[in-house]
Amino acid sequence: MERILATYRITASESESRVRAEALAAEQSVEMPVAAIGDERVRDEVVASVEAIRPHAGYFDVVLGIAPSTTGAEPSQLMNMLFGNCSLQPEVELIDVRFPAAFTARFRGPRFGVAGLREATGVHGRPLTCTALKPQGSSVEHLAHLARTFALAGLDVIKDDHGIADQADHPFAKRVPAVQRAIAEANRETGGNTLYAPTFSGGSRALAEQSRIAREHGVRLALVAPLLVGIPAFVELQEGLGIPVMAHPAFAGASRIAPPALLGTLLRLFGADAVIFPNHGGRFSYSRETCLEIARRAREPWENLRPSLPVPAGGMGVERVGEMVSGYGEDTMLLIGGGLLTAREHLAERSREFVRAVRGT
Amino acid sequence: MERILATYRITASESESRVRAEALAAEQSVEMPVAAIGDERVRDEVVASVEAIRPHAGYFDVVLGIAPSTTGAEPSQLMNMLFGNCSLQPEVELIDVRFPAAFTARFRGPRFGVAGLREATGVHGRPLTCTALKPQGSSVEHLAHLARTFALAGLDVIKDDHGIADQADHPFAKRVPAVQRAIAEANRETGGNTLYAPTFSGGSRALAEQSRIAREHGVRLALVAPLLVGIPAFVELQEGLGIPVMAHPAFAGASRIAPPALLGTLLRLFGADAVIFPNHGGRFSYSRETCLEIARRAREPWENLRPSLPVPAGGMGVERVGEMVSGYGEDTMLLIGGGLLTAREHLAERSREFVRAVRGT
């Protein structure tokens, strides 16, 4: 099989580039001096190859060819080969990864993707709208009341705040039925179709129990932070769940893996139907180019993988809707959380403004 | 309950420090403007508190008091509250975390720890020795032969290379029985007690199957990269496994979470009996102070938690044994992998030198 092409940016002088590139190739495959390997097949077929070195001012990019066989076609080992040991080298950043088609075929990617999310929400011809239940520590009753307000305003998706998990103030087993019921009632009143995306967290037993509760109460969308529960757990969760999953970037430490590679490419490979990422100009420092590249990666044609829905978020307000829609286009979900909640007693009104702004674009 | 004290280093000017500290406190708890929270109890008991701000030249340290209730006393949500969203802010580093005793009591920490590893290996009064089976891509027969050579030389622990997982060249189900058998035979010949630590990887089903195989074949030590399989999976694995676990730092991206906090403190809280970390002067750029601090954190008295065994590794050679033993002391495992394998036809001799050097200290 062709190699996986992984591009690393190394902050070091150009004179070191060849030596550093060869060292990185050994580090990300056999993790021993190549000269000490007696088996010719291992040297030829297992050791990562240096495919290209591209010098820049003060750094250089190295493209390694990683043998697909070393990954076991399994998510944790793939991440290990891409960024296991070299994640500990502060001068090394993984900036891109490209897979041969035969390798991509070993993964399912998104099970629902953009089309599945449009079908579930019934939204066509415009971006989707999303907000978050906050703050953590609120009572279940308060969260359910908030959800009702948002659903009556016509939001497409209401997700848990990424900090609302399975805590004593709002245990999953109490919160999810209550919020789902509040949204279902609002949907009946308005004829709307708002979805609730609760946070799934914890180990495999907790995730299985949360899946059971979600199914029992008719939840139709899930929110998961793959880097927090572990990427293999994220993939396993999808199998039994049967509903689309939104990936949250918490704990992604994305400044060390370039955000388009981690959030756009890898999380799509691992099955995120929608990918939340920090929009430019908000609380996080991603540039506009980085954000547009994440969205491009999430939706570009890629073998047999469905596109993921980009979800720019983080410190957004209703006044930015026009600009975001013109930047990201239609196949997007706009997520405004705190920017609605700061309206306090005008929450319903601000929520309706958001909905109108997107519907009017 | 008292607060969890998390210290963050923020690269920004001192004049911004109060504003940035308050913003971080909101980010790592309620993730919305605190002024917009109507519930007084949430403002008082859930929003993270700014406990201290310490200015330095060009950066400042902020100590946040995180409410234990927000973590659900569960690993993925704890990591979320410590470093979820702010992992995406390149100017923020988590440099320390301290837990109130009542919180620590919710976790078991290492089930075996230093004493359990000494009992399993039968080694007392000196550091333990460790090496790695490499390179990945070798045949199972070659790996078993290597293991036999190391066991005959008297190594205490032989671990899989962190890149050897469950791949077609050496599937877990074939490799582990073969290597364990080779080591058991060598132990019978020498009267020795060498342990094998195979790599556990993948999702919960793969981990359960690997546990079954390991138990069936009498494996007495496990190697796991908690950040690759996911920290909740690492904790769950320990429950059914019944043998000590060594934590590998792959994918830890430790330049963003200070290595002593992640590898020393957090992985101990989550149950690592031994913690592998990159020694200073090897292929990774950790300073001597960082390495000694990781070891100190792993072993210092900490409530009811057993100490973890520090395992400095990464580009070490036999010539450094004396210096490493005087630096790290007796409750240490010295891991030399490639540094033995580069001896090629003198592998048995170099391995015996390593064993003698440690036994003679």
XYZ file of C-alpha atoms in Angstrom:
722
model
C 0.000 0.000 0.000
C 1.142 3.581 -0.639
C 2.468 5.498 2.337
C 0.579 7.876 4.613
C 2.094 11.336 4.030
C 2.543 13.278 7.271
C 4.036 16.771 7.196
C 5.859 18.109 10.233
C 7.149 21.608 10.873
C 10.436 21.613 12.761
C 11.808 24.792 14.261
C 15.523 24.356 13.642
C 18.138 25.614 11.241
C 18.220 24.430 7.642
C 21.678 22.888 8.078
C 20.170 20.391 10.515
C 17.194 19.561 8.324
C 18.401 16.304 6.773
C 19.607 14.889 10.091
C 16.448 15.977 11.896
C 14.216 14.583 9.146
C 15.902 11.171 9.297
C 15.715 11.181 13.095
C 12.009 11.988 12.974
C 11.439 9.189 10.450
C 13.015 6.715 12.881
C 11.193 8.206 15.897
C 7.777 7.857 14.248
C 8.306 4.259 13.167
C 10.972 1.927 14.543
C 12.166 4.219 17.368
C 15.749 2.948 17.123
C 18.796 3.699 14.997
C 18.030 2.452 11.495
C 21.643 1.336 11.058
C 21.121 -1.204 13.842
C 18.225 -2.925 12.057
C 19.355 -6.182 10.525
C 16.130 -7.050 8.712
C 16.148 -5.530 5.222
C 12.362 -5.812 4.883
C 11.920 -3.720 8.036
C 14.325 -1.056 6.739
C 12.503 -0.908 3.390
C 8.871 -1.411 4.363
C 8.507 -0.325 7.999
C 10.884 2.579 8.655
C 9.187 5.860 7.729
C 10.643 7.449 4.590
C 11.687 11.074 4.165
C 9.652 12.090 1.125
C 10.485 15.796 1.048
C 12.243 18.558 2.980
C 11.096 22.127 2.399
C 13.238 24.838 3.985
C 11.722 28.122 5.201
C 13.104 31.004 7.251
C 13.824 29.624 10.742
C 12.039 26.305 10.239
C 11.570 23.564 7.697
C 8.766 21.189 6.752
C 9.418 17.481 6.472
C 7.075 15.077 4.708
C 7.345 11.555 6.119
C 5.955 8.490 4.398
C 4.498 6.335 7.178
C 3.823 2.692 6.356
C 0.066 2.018 6.787
C 0.870 -1.414 8.250
C 2.431 0.242 11.304
C -0.917 1.768 12.294
C -2.869 -1.467 12.511
C -5.650 0.601 10.831
C -6.787 1.450 14.372
C -7.256 4.975 15.727
C -4.991 4.947 18.819
C -2.107 3.366 16.973
C -2.592 5.666 13.975
C -2.332 8.703 16.270
C 0.720 7.069 17.874
C 2.487 6.756 14.530
C 1.479 10.287 13.510
C 2.230 12.142 16.724
C 3.073 9.765 19.581
C 6.637 10.411 20.649
C 7.207 13.588 18.665
C 4.358 15.243 20.582
C 6.966 15.427 23.361
C 9.375 17.413 21.203
C 8.377 21.065 21.566
C 10.012 22.089 18.290
C 7.916 19.617 16.256
C 4.395 20.283 15.023
C 2.262 17.953 12.890
C 0.859 20.251 10.223
C -0.736 17.915 7.713
C -1.604 14.332 6.931
C -2.806 12.675 3.718
C -3.936 9.086 3.389
C -3.844 6.708 0.431
C -7.355 5.728 -0.697
C -6.878 2.116 0.315
C -6.153 3.241 3.875
C -9.091 5.646 4.070
C -11.312 2.747 3.053
C -10.487 1.056 6.386
C -12.393 3.826 8.196
C -16.040 4.763 7.868
C -15.732 8.490 8.493
C -19.004 10.268 9.323
C -22.026 7.938 9.347
C -24.440 10.822 8.762
C -22.358 13.833 7.758
C -23.764 17.020 6.308
C -26.696 15.358 4.521
C -27.647 13.331 7.603
C -27.628 16.412 9.803
C -29.769 18.281 7.292
C -32.218 15.396 7.222
C -32.355 15.164 11.022
C -32.979 18.896 11.445
C -35.073 19.317 8.301
C -32.990 22.372 7.379
C -32.089 22.936 3.735
C -30.749 25.922 1.820
C -29.274 27.802 4.790
C -26.758 27.275 7.605
C -27.955 25.545 10.759
C -28.221 27.409 14.069
C -26.946 26.107 17.367
C -26.665 27.289 20.949
C -25.498 25.834 24.249
C -27.122 25.208 27.627
C -25.054 27.047 30.262
C -23.771 27.506 32.868
C -22.754 24.214 34.416
C -23.948 23.996 37.999
C -27.458 25.150 37.037
C -30.388 23.009 38.169
C -31.896 20.523 35.745
C -35.111 22.584 35.850
C -33.242 25.722 34.804
C -31.509 23.932 31.941
C -34.805 22.471 30.744
C -36.378 25.933 30.912
C -33.510 27.403 28.891
C -33.865 24.611 26.333
C -37.597 25.370 26.022
C -36.856 29.067 25.411
C -34.314 28.255 22.707
C -36.558 25.675 21.053
C -39.524 28.059 20.998
C -37.223 30.621 19.335
C -36.579 28.089 16.571
C -32.918 27.162 17.113
C -32.007 24.048 15.104
C -29.643 22.479 17.642
C -29.289 22.960 21.405
C -26.141 21.376 22.769
C -24.971 20.985 26.325
C -22.149 23.285 27.283
C -18.948 21.262 26.926
C -18.540 21.553 30.708
C -21.933 19.971 31.440
C -21.211 16.268 31.680
C -22.402 13.829 34.338
C -22.097 15.835 37.565
C -24.217 15.827 40.712
C -25.786 19.204 39.864
C -27.175 17.812 36.608
C -26.631 14.061 36.227
C -26.982 12.757 32.679
C -29.766 10.374 33.744
C -31.920 13.239 35.061
C -30.877 16.093 32.804
C -31.184 14.406 29.432
C -34.768 13.155 29.823
C -35.855 16.525 31.265
C -34.225 18.639 28.545
C -35.303 16.294 25.760
C -38.897 16.425 27.060
C -38.837 20.246 27.230
C -37.615 20.435 23.639
C -40.115 17.849 22.406
C -42.962 19.828 23.991
C -41.736 23.063 22.414
C -41.460 21.296 19.051
C -45.071 20.125 19.375
C -46.223 23.669 20.161
C -44.364 25.281 17.267
C -44.338 22.441 14.772
C -40.547 22.863 14.894
C -37.817 20.249 14.865
C -35.146 21.375 17.364
C -32.555 18.733 18.274
C -30.821 18.316 21.641
C -27.140 17.246 21.736
C -26.172 16.142 25.256
C -22.510 15.720 26.286
C -21.292 12.116 26.369
C -18.314 11.598 28.716
C -16.440 9.056 30.805
C -15.272 5.490 30.220
C -16.829 2.809 28.033
C -19.388 1.707 30.640
C -20.508 5.289 31.238
C -20.734 5.892 27.491
C -22.783 2.725 27.000
C -25.185 3.712 29.784
C -25.502 7.237 28.372
C -26.234 5.754 24.928
C -28.979 3.627 26.456
C -30.567 6.626 28.193
C -30.278 8.759 25.050
C -31.968 6.091 22.916
C -34.706 5.533 25.483
C -35.589 9.227 25.488
C -35.390 9.831 21.757
C -32.210 11.920 21.694
C -31.176 12.413 18.060
C -27.740 14.050 18.300
C -24.660 13.562 20.528
C -21.851 15.879 21.657
C -18.474 14.263 22.395
C -14.931 15.561 22.940
C -12.857 12.821 21.210
C -9.600 13.902 22.831
C -11.144 13.743 26.307
C -12.881 10.354 26.076
C -10.100 9.007 23.864
C -10.260 8.663 20.098
C -10.889 4.878 20.148
C -13.810 5.442 22.545
C -15.171 8.118 20.215
C -15.132 5.652 17.324
C -16.656 2.803 19.365
C -19.418 5.066 20.664
C -20.656 5.673 17.114
C -21.276 1.980 16.499
C -24.021 1.472 19.030
C -25.395 4.989 19.084
C -27.062 5.274 15.683
C -27.348 9.085 15.766
C -24.990 11.785 14.424
C -22.095 12.917 16.616
C -20.707 16.439 17.009
C -17.030 16.572 17.949
C -15.917 19.146 20.527
C -12.238 20.218 20.415
C -11.665 20.294 24.208
C -8.221 18.977 25.243
C -7.132 18.912 21.613
C -4.161 21.140 22.411
C -4.432 22.012 18.769
C -1.509 24.398 18.756
C 0.769 21.328 18.472
C -1.236 19.508 15.812
C -2.268 22.022 13.184
C -6.030 22.571 13.639
C -7.004 21.795 10.009
C -5.179 18.443 10.225
C -6.615 17.430 13.613
C -10.079 18.979 13.550
C -10.703 18.954 9.798
C -9.041 15.805 8.501
C -8.482 13.387 11.394
C -11.757 13.906 13.256
C -13.602 13.444 9.961
C -11.713 10.211 9.306
C -12.760 9.078 12.793
C -16.401 9.800 12.128
C -17.385 13.246 13.401
C -20.614 14.247 11.623
C -20.076 17.834 12.775
C -16.888 19.424 14.070
C -16.939 22.347 16.496
C -13.937 24.661 16.264
C -13.032 28.107 17.649
C -13.962 30.773 15.124
C -11.513 33.578 14.369
C -12.067 36.811 16.237
C -13.492 35.081 19.309
C -11.848 33.877 22.523
C -9.310 31.753 20.676
C -6.523 32.897 18.443
C -7.116 30.919 15.267
C -6.665 33.005 12.144
C -9.392 33.379 9.521
C -7.277 31.279 7.125
C -6.989 28.468 9.697
C -10.745 28.473 10.266
C -11.617 28.452 6.565
C -9.115 25.645 6.044
C -10.726 23.563 8.834
C -14.104 24.033 7.118
C -12.634 23.202 3.705
C -11.065 19.998 5.026
C -14.273 18.965 6.736
C -16.304 19.248 3.511
C -13.914 18.664 0.580
C -14.444 15.548 -1.559
C -12.499 12.709 0.083
C -12.830 9.199 -1.283
C -15.971 7.588 0.029
C -16.129 9.639 3.252
C -19.175 11.774 3.885
C -18.469 15.463 4.543
C -18.540 16.728 8.144
C -20.494 19.850 9.023
C -18.200 22.694 10.214
C -19.422 24.384 13.420
C -17.523 27.647 14.087
C -18.061 28.716 17.707
C -16.507 30.428 20.688
C -17.335 33.997 21.614
C -19.609 34.580 18.611
C -22.474 37.094 18.591
C -25.582 37.601 16.461
C -23.986 40.654 14.797
C -21.438 38.359 13.097
C -23.972 36.081 11.397
C -23.773 37.784 7.987
C -20.005 37.720 7.888
C -19.850 34.080 9.046
C -22.366 32.921 6.481
C -20.534 34.678 3.662
C -17.239 33.193 4.874
C -18.335 29.609 5.558
C -21.268 29.259 3.179
C -24.415 27.254 3.584
C -23.167 23.866 4.780
C -22.316 25.225 8.205
C -23.791 25.252 11.671
C -23.465 28.555 13.517
C -23.042 28.083 17.266
C -23.739 31.035 19.568
C -23.841 30.212 23.266
C -22.800 32.879 25.753
C -23.628 35.521 23.123
C -27.316 34.641 23.541
C -27.228 34.083 27.303
C -25.790 37.534 27.984
C -29.158 38.911 26.845
C -30.583 37.543 30.141
C -34.223 38.700 30.335
C -34.161 39.310 26.569
C -32.975 35.772 25.874
C -36.000 34.738 23.821
C -35.757 37.904 21.720
C -31.992 37.576 21.106
C -32.494 33.926 20.184
C -35.180 34.841 17.664
C -32.854 37.519 16.201
C -30.208 34.830 15.670
C -32.701 32.534 13.986
C -34.033 35.356 11.786
C -30.536 36.515 10.844
C -29.605 33.052 9.574
C -32.934 32.376 7.882
C -32.689 35.763 6.144
C -29.242 35.243 4.669
C -15.162 20.573 49.515
C -12.037 22.717 49.120
C -11.128 23.763 45.585
C -8.725 22.038 43.191
C -5.812 24.450 42.683
C -4.678 24.609 39.056
C -1.798 26.877 38.061
C -1.602 28.223 34.521
C 1.214 30.142 32.889
C -0.049 32.819 30.507
C 2.296 34.542 28.098
C 0.914 38.078 28.155
C 1.751 41.420 29.705
C 1.243 42.024 33.417
C -1.266 44.808 32.759
C -3.622 42.220 31.264
C -3.167 39.701 34.054
C -6.319 40.401 36.107
C -8.580 40.420 33.044
C -6.951 37.297 31.591
C -7.144 35.485 34.923
C -10.872 36.201 35.284
C -11.467 35.155 31.674
C -9.613 31.889 32.242
C -11.646 31.242 35.406
C -14.846 31.558 33.367
C -13.436 29.519 30.460
C -12.504 26.593 32.721
C -15.858 26.456 34.494
C -19.061 28.089 33.233
C -17.739 29.134 29.798
C -19.921 32.235 29.680
C -19.708 35.788 31.018
C -20.055 35.558 34.818
C -22.082 38.789 34.863
C -24.804 37.032 32.865
C -25.279 34.288 35.478
C -28.417 34.902 37.501
C -27.980 32.075 40.015
C -25.939 33.283 42.998
C -25.046 29.715 44.036
C -23.505 29.078 40.602
C -21.470 32.297 40.810
C -20.216 31.380 44.305
C -19.810 27.618 44.112
C -19.320 26.696 40.448
C -17.395 29.517 38.744
C -13.656 28.926 39.178
C -12.038 31.405 41.562
C -8.848 33.383 40.945
C -6.769 32.411 43.975
C -3.501 34.134 43.056
C -1.762 36.013 40.257
C 2.041 35.947 40.199
C 3.705 38.274 37.669
C 7.015 37.371 36.023
C 8.969 38.921 33.156
C 6.864 38.463 30.015
C 4.336 36.067 31.551
C 2.340 35.528 34.715
C 1.074 32.531 36.652
C -2.561 32.295 37.657
C -3.840 29.902 40.317
C -7.479 28.961 39.718
C -9.663 27.302 42.334
C -11.758 24.771 40.405
C -14.856 23.414 42.149
C -14.484 19.617 42.538
C -18.201 19.188 41.805
C -17.621 20.361 38.219
C -15.379 17.363 37.508
C -17.908 14.673 38.389
C -14.856 12.956 39.996
C -14.346 11.287 36.601
C -11.125 11.387 34.551
C -12.336 12.805 31.221
C -14.353 15.563 32.842
C -11.515 16.346 35.283
C -9.130 16.820 32.344
C -11.828 18.917 30.654
C -12.050 21.288 33.619
C -8.254 21.436 33.963
C -7.289 21.860 30.320
C -10.275 21.416 28.001
C -10.886 24.677 26.192
C -7.701 26.449 27.263
C -5.644 23.731 25.554
C -6.709 25.594 22.404
C -5.169 28.859 23.584
C -1.500 28.719 22.561
C -0.442 31.257 25.179
C -1.817 29.159 28.068
C 0.048 26.273 29.701
C -1.160 24.197 32.649
C 1.873 24.054 34.907
C 0.575 22.549 38.139
C -2.426 21.035 39.865
C -3.086 20.248 43.531
C -6.081 18.371 44.854
C -7.840 18.556 48.223
C -7.536 15.269 50.161
C -11.268 14.591 49.930
C -11.020 14.733 46.142
C -7.950 12.512 45.906
C -9.866 9.932 47.933
C -12.271 9.527 44.994
C -9.436 7.994 42.954
C -7.435 4.861 43.687
C -4.121 5.927 42.181
C -1.656 3.085 41.522
C -2.990 -0.331 42.573
C 0.523 -1.778 42.880
C 2.939 1.140 42.791
C 6.608 0.936 43.689
C 6.190 -1.821 46.300
C 4.011 -3.912 43.985
C 6.518 -3.652 41.143
C 9.347 -4.642 43.509
C 7.325 -7.627 44.653
C 6.487 -8.678 41.083
C 10.098 -8.458 39.928
C 11.670 -9.609 43.221
C 14.089 -6.682 43.027
C 15.011 -4.876 46.237
C 17.770 -2.457 47.145
C 18.586 -1.265 43.628
C 16.897 0.311 40.605
C 15.063 -1.953 38.189
C 16.302 -2.479 34.642
C 14.146 -2.362 31.547
C 14.552 -2.617 27.802
C 12.274 -2.641 24.765
C 11.568 -5.084 21.958
C 12.264 -3.296 18.659
C 11.880 -2.581 15.841
C 8.219 -2.773 14.919
C 7.721 -4.777 11.768
C 9.986 -7.587 13.017
C 8.630 -11.123 12.941
C 7.128 -12.592 16.102
C 9.962 -15.126 16.091
C 12.573 -12.373 16.044
C 10.884 -10.521 18.887
C 10.664 -13.712 20.940
C 14.339 -14.385 20.258
C 15.255 -10.859 21.354
C 13.184 -11.297 24.501
C 15.003 -14.540 25.287
C 18.388 -12.803 24.890
C 17.368 -9.983 27.229
C 15.859 -12.359 29.799
C 18.967 -14.556 29.811
C 21.011 -11.378 30.419
C 18.939 -10.750 33.534
C 16.897 -7.670 32.587
C 14.041 -7.097 35.058
C 11.455 -5.835 32.582
C 11.167 -6.257 28.819
C 8.531 -4.001 27.325
C 7.210 -3.808 23.813
C 8.383 -0.798 21.897
C 5.627 1.774 22.133
C 5.123 1.387 18.383
C 4.493 -2.355 18.626
C 0.750 -2.656 19.115
C -1.659 -4.990 17.324
C -0.421 -4.954 13.739
C -0.363 -7.671 11.095
C 3.423 -8.121 11.389
C 3.073 -9.036 15.080
C -0.552 -9.355 16.202
C -1.063 -9.182 19.965
C -2.706 -12.622 19.975
C 0.387 -14.248 18.434
C 3.175 -12.063 19.772
C 2.257 -11.981 23.429
C 2.038 -15.762 23.962
C 5.284 -16.285 22.003
C 7.279 -13.607 23.824
C 5.851 -14.558 27.230
C 6.780 -18.197 26.582
C 10.338 -17.270 25.520
C 10.789 -15.241 28.696
C 9.280 -17.936 30.920
C 11.678 -20.501 29.437
C 14.668 -18.206 29.999
C 13.493 -17.587 33.562
C 13.368 -21.337 34.164
C 16.898 -21.749 32.793
C 18.386 -18.944 34.878
C 16.145 -19.037 37.926
C 15.427 -15.408 37.036
C 12.197 -13.459 37.173
C 12.041 -11.241 34.076
C 8.660 -9.653 33.346
C 7.175 -8.886 29.929
C 5.111 -5.724 29.439
C 3.174 -5.861 26.153
C 1.546 -2.758 24.631
C -2.214 -2.530 25.160
C -3.958 -0.381 22.531
C -7.262 0.277 20.811
C -10.842 0.619 21.965
C -12.565 -0.999 24.937
C -13.306 -4.264 23.143
C -9.711 -4.582 21.932
C -8.426 -3.796 25.427
C -10.747 -6.398 26.985
C -9.599 -9.049 24.505
C -5.945 -8.158 25.089
C -6.530 -8.426 28.861
C -8.006 -11.882 28.390
C -5.029 -13.032 26.302
C -2.556 -11.529 28.768
C -4.219 -13.262 31.724
C -4.410 -16.569 29.868
C -0.675 -16.486 29.163
C 0.474 -15.310 32.573
C 1.547 -11.790 31.593
C 2.342 -9.853 34.775
C 2.859 -6.263 33.566
C 1.135 -3.996 31.021
C 2.309 -1.048 28.920
C -0.319 1.566 27.996
C -0.201 5.097 26.557
C -3.078 6.760 28.475
C -3.291 9.735 26.120
C -3.603 7.446 23.095
C -6.246 5.029 24.403
C -7.927 7.831 26.349
C -7.555 8.450 30.063
C -10.958 6.921 30.973
C -10.001 3.751 29.067
C -6.672 3.662 30.921
C -8.507 3.762 34.257
C -11.094 1.165 33.223
C -8.404 -1.182 31.936
C -6.864 -1.382 35.396
C -10.053 -2.739 36.945
C -10.181 -6.014 35.119
C -6.480 -6.458 34.506
C -5.142 -7.217 37.991
C -1.500 -6.533 37.074
C 0.609 -3.350 37.330
C 0.471 -0.847 34.476
C 3.312 1.238 33.039
C 2.220 4.517 31.463
C 3.865 5.602 28.210
C 3.849 9.359 27.434
C 3.088 9.059 23.688
C 0.675 11.733 22.396
C 0.921 13.566 25.721
C 2.018 16.737 23.918
C 3.561 17.535 27.261
C 4.953 20.853 26.200
C 1.480 22.311 26.789
C 0.796 20.602 30.118
C 3.931 20.860 32.232
C 5.451 17.341 32.298
C 5.633 17.070 36.119
C 1.920 17.913 36.388
C 0.778 15.534 33.633
C 3.242 12.665 33.926
C 4.057 12.933 37.629
C 0.839 14.029 39.298
C -2.103 13.304 36.986
C -1.012 9.915 35.656
C -0.340 8.820 39.253
C -3.807 9.957 40.289
C -5.179 7.893 37.392
C -3.328 4.781 38.500
C -0.008 4.416 36.656
C 2.169 2.019 38.682
C 5.180 3.137 36.673
C 5.551 6.246 34.505
C 7.886 6.352 31.515
C 9.242 9.809 30.681
C 11.975 11.200 28.411
C 15.200 11.547 30.378
C 17.280 14.711 30.042
C 20.160 14.550 27.588
C 18.386 12.076 25.299
C 16.221 12.606 22.231
C 13.806 14.896 24.041
C 14.469 18.314 25.423
C 13.338 17.995 29.029
C 15.720 19.641 31.467
C 17.312 17.773 34.362
C 15.146 19.777 36.768
C 11.971 18.787 34.902
C 12.950 15.123 35.006
C 13.831 15.142 38.698
C 10.551 16.925 39.413
C 8.572 14.270 37.493
C 10.276 11.597 39.617
C 9.663 13.548 42.818
C 5.975 13.960 42.018
C 5.622 10.282 41.174
C 7.021 9.179 44.535
C 6.311 11.962 47.062
C 3.907 11.170 49.928
C 0.384 11.946 48.668
C -2.582 11.081 50.855
C -3.445 7.409 50.510
C -2.008 7.032 46.991
C 0.773 4.549 46.424
C 3.924 5.961 44.801
C 4.508 5.389 41.083
C 7.855 4.117 39.862
C 9.663 6.681 37.666
C 11.055 5.212 34.426
C 13.467 7.635 32.704
C 13.981 6.582 29.087
C 14.636 7.787 25.557
C 18.078 7.673 24.009
C 19.826 6.364 27.143
C 23.016 4.284 27.076
C 24.735 1.976 29.532
C 27.435 4.611 30.151
C 24.844 6.822 31.873
C 23.710 4.274 34.461
C 25.858 5.650 37.293
C 24.740 9.213 36.757
C 21.084 8.198 36.443
C 21.148 6.131 39.610
C 22.776 8.929 41.583
C 20.224 11.389 40.206
C 17.041 9.342 40.561
C 17.984 7.025 43.433
C 16.903 3.477 44.068
C 13.140 3.548 43.480
C 13.585 3.899 39.729
C 13.428 1.726 36.664
C 16.126 2.416 34.073
C 14.902 1.837 30.535
C 17.475 1.370 27.764
C 16.101 0.222 24.428
C 17.889 1.282 21.249
C 21.072 1.751 23.320
C 21.226 -2.031 23.741
C 20.010 -2.940 20.261
C 22.734 -0.891 18.550
C 25.211 -3.466 19.900
C 23.740 -5.893 17.309
C 25.832 -9.088 17.496
C 27.054 -8.018 20.953
C 23.507 -7.610 22.236
C 23.766 -10.245 24.957
C 27.039 -8.756 26.208
C 25.761 -5.138 26.197
C 22.620 -6.303 28.014
C 24.691 -8.027 30.702
C 26.793 -4.841 31.071
C 23.594 -2.887 31.726
C 22.436 -5.414 34.312
C 25.860 -5.464 36.012
C 26.113 -1.677 36.034
C 22.811 -1.355 37.871
C 23.415 -4.273 40.226
C 26.832 -2.816 41.079
C 25.605 0.642 42.033
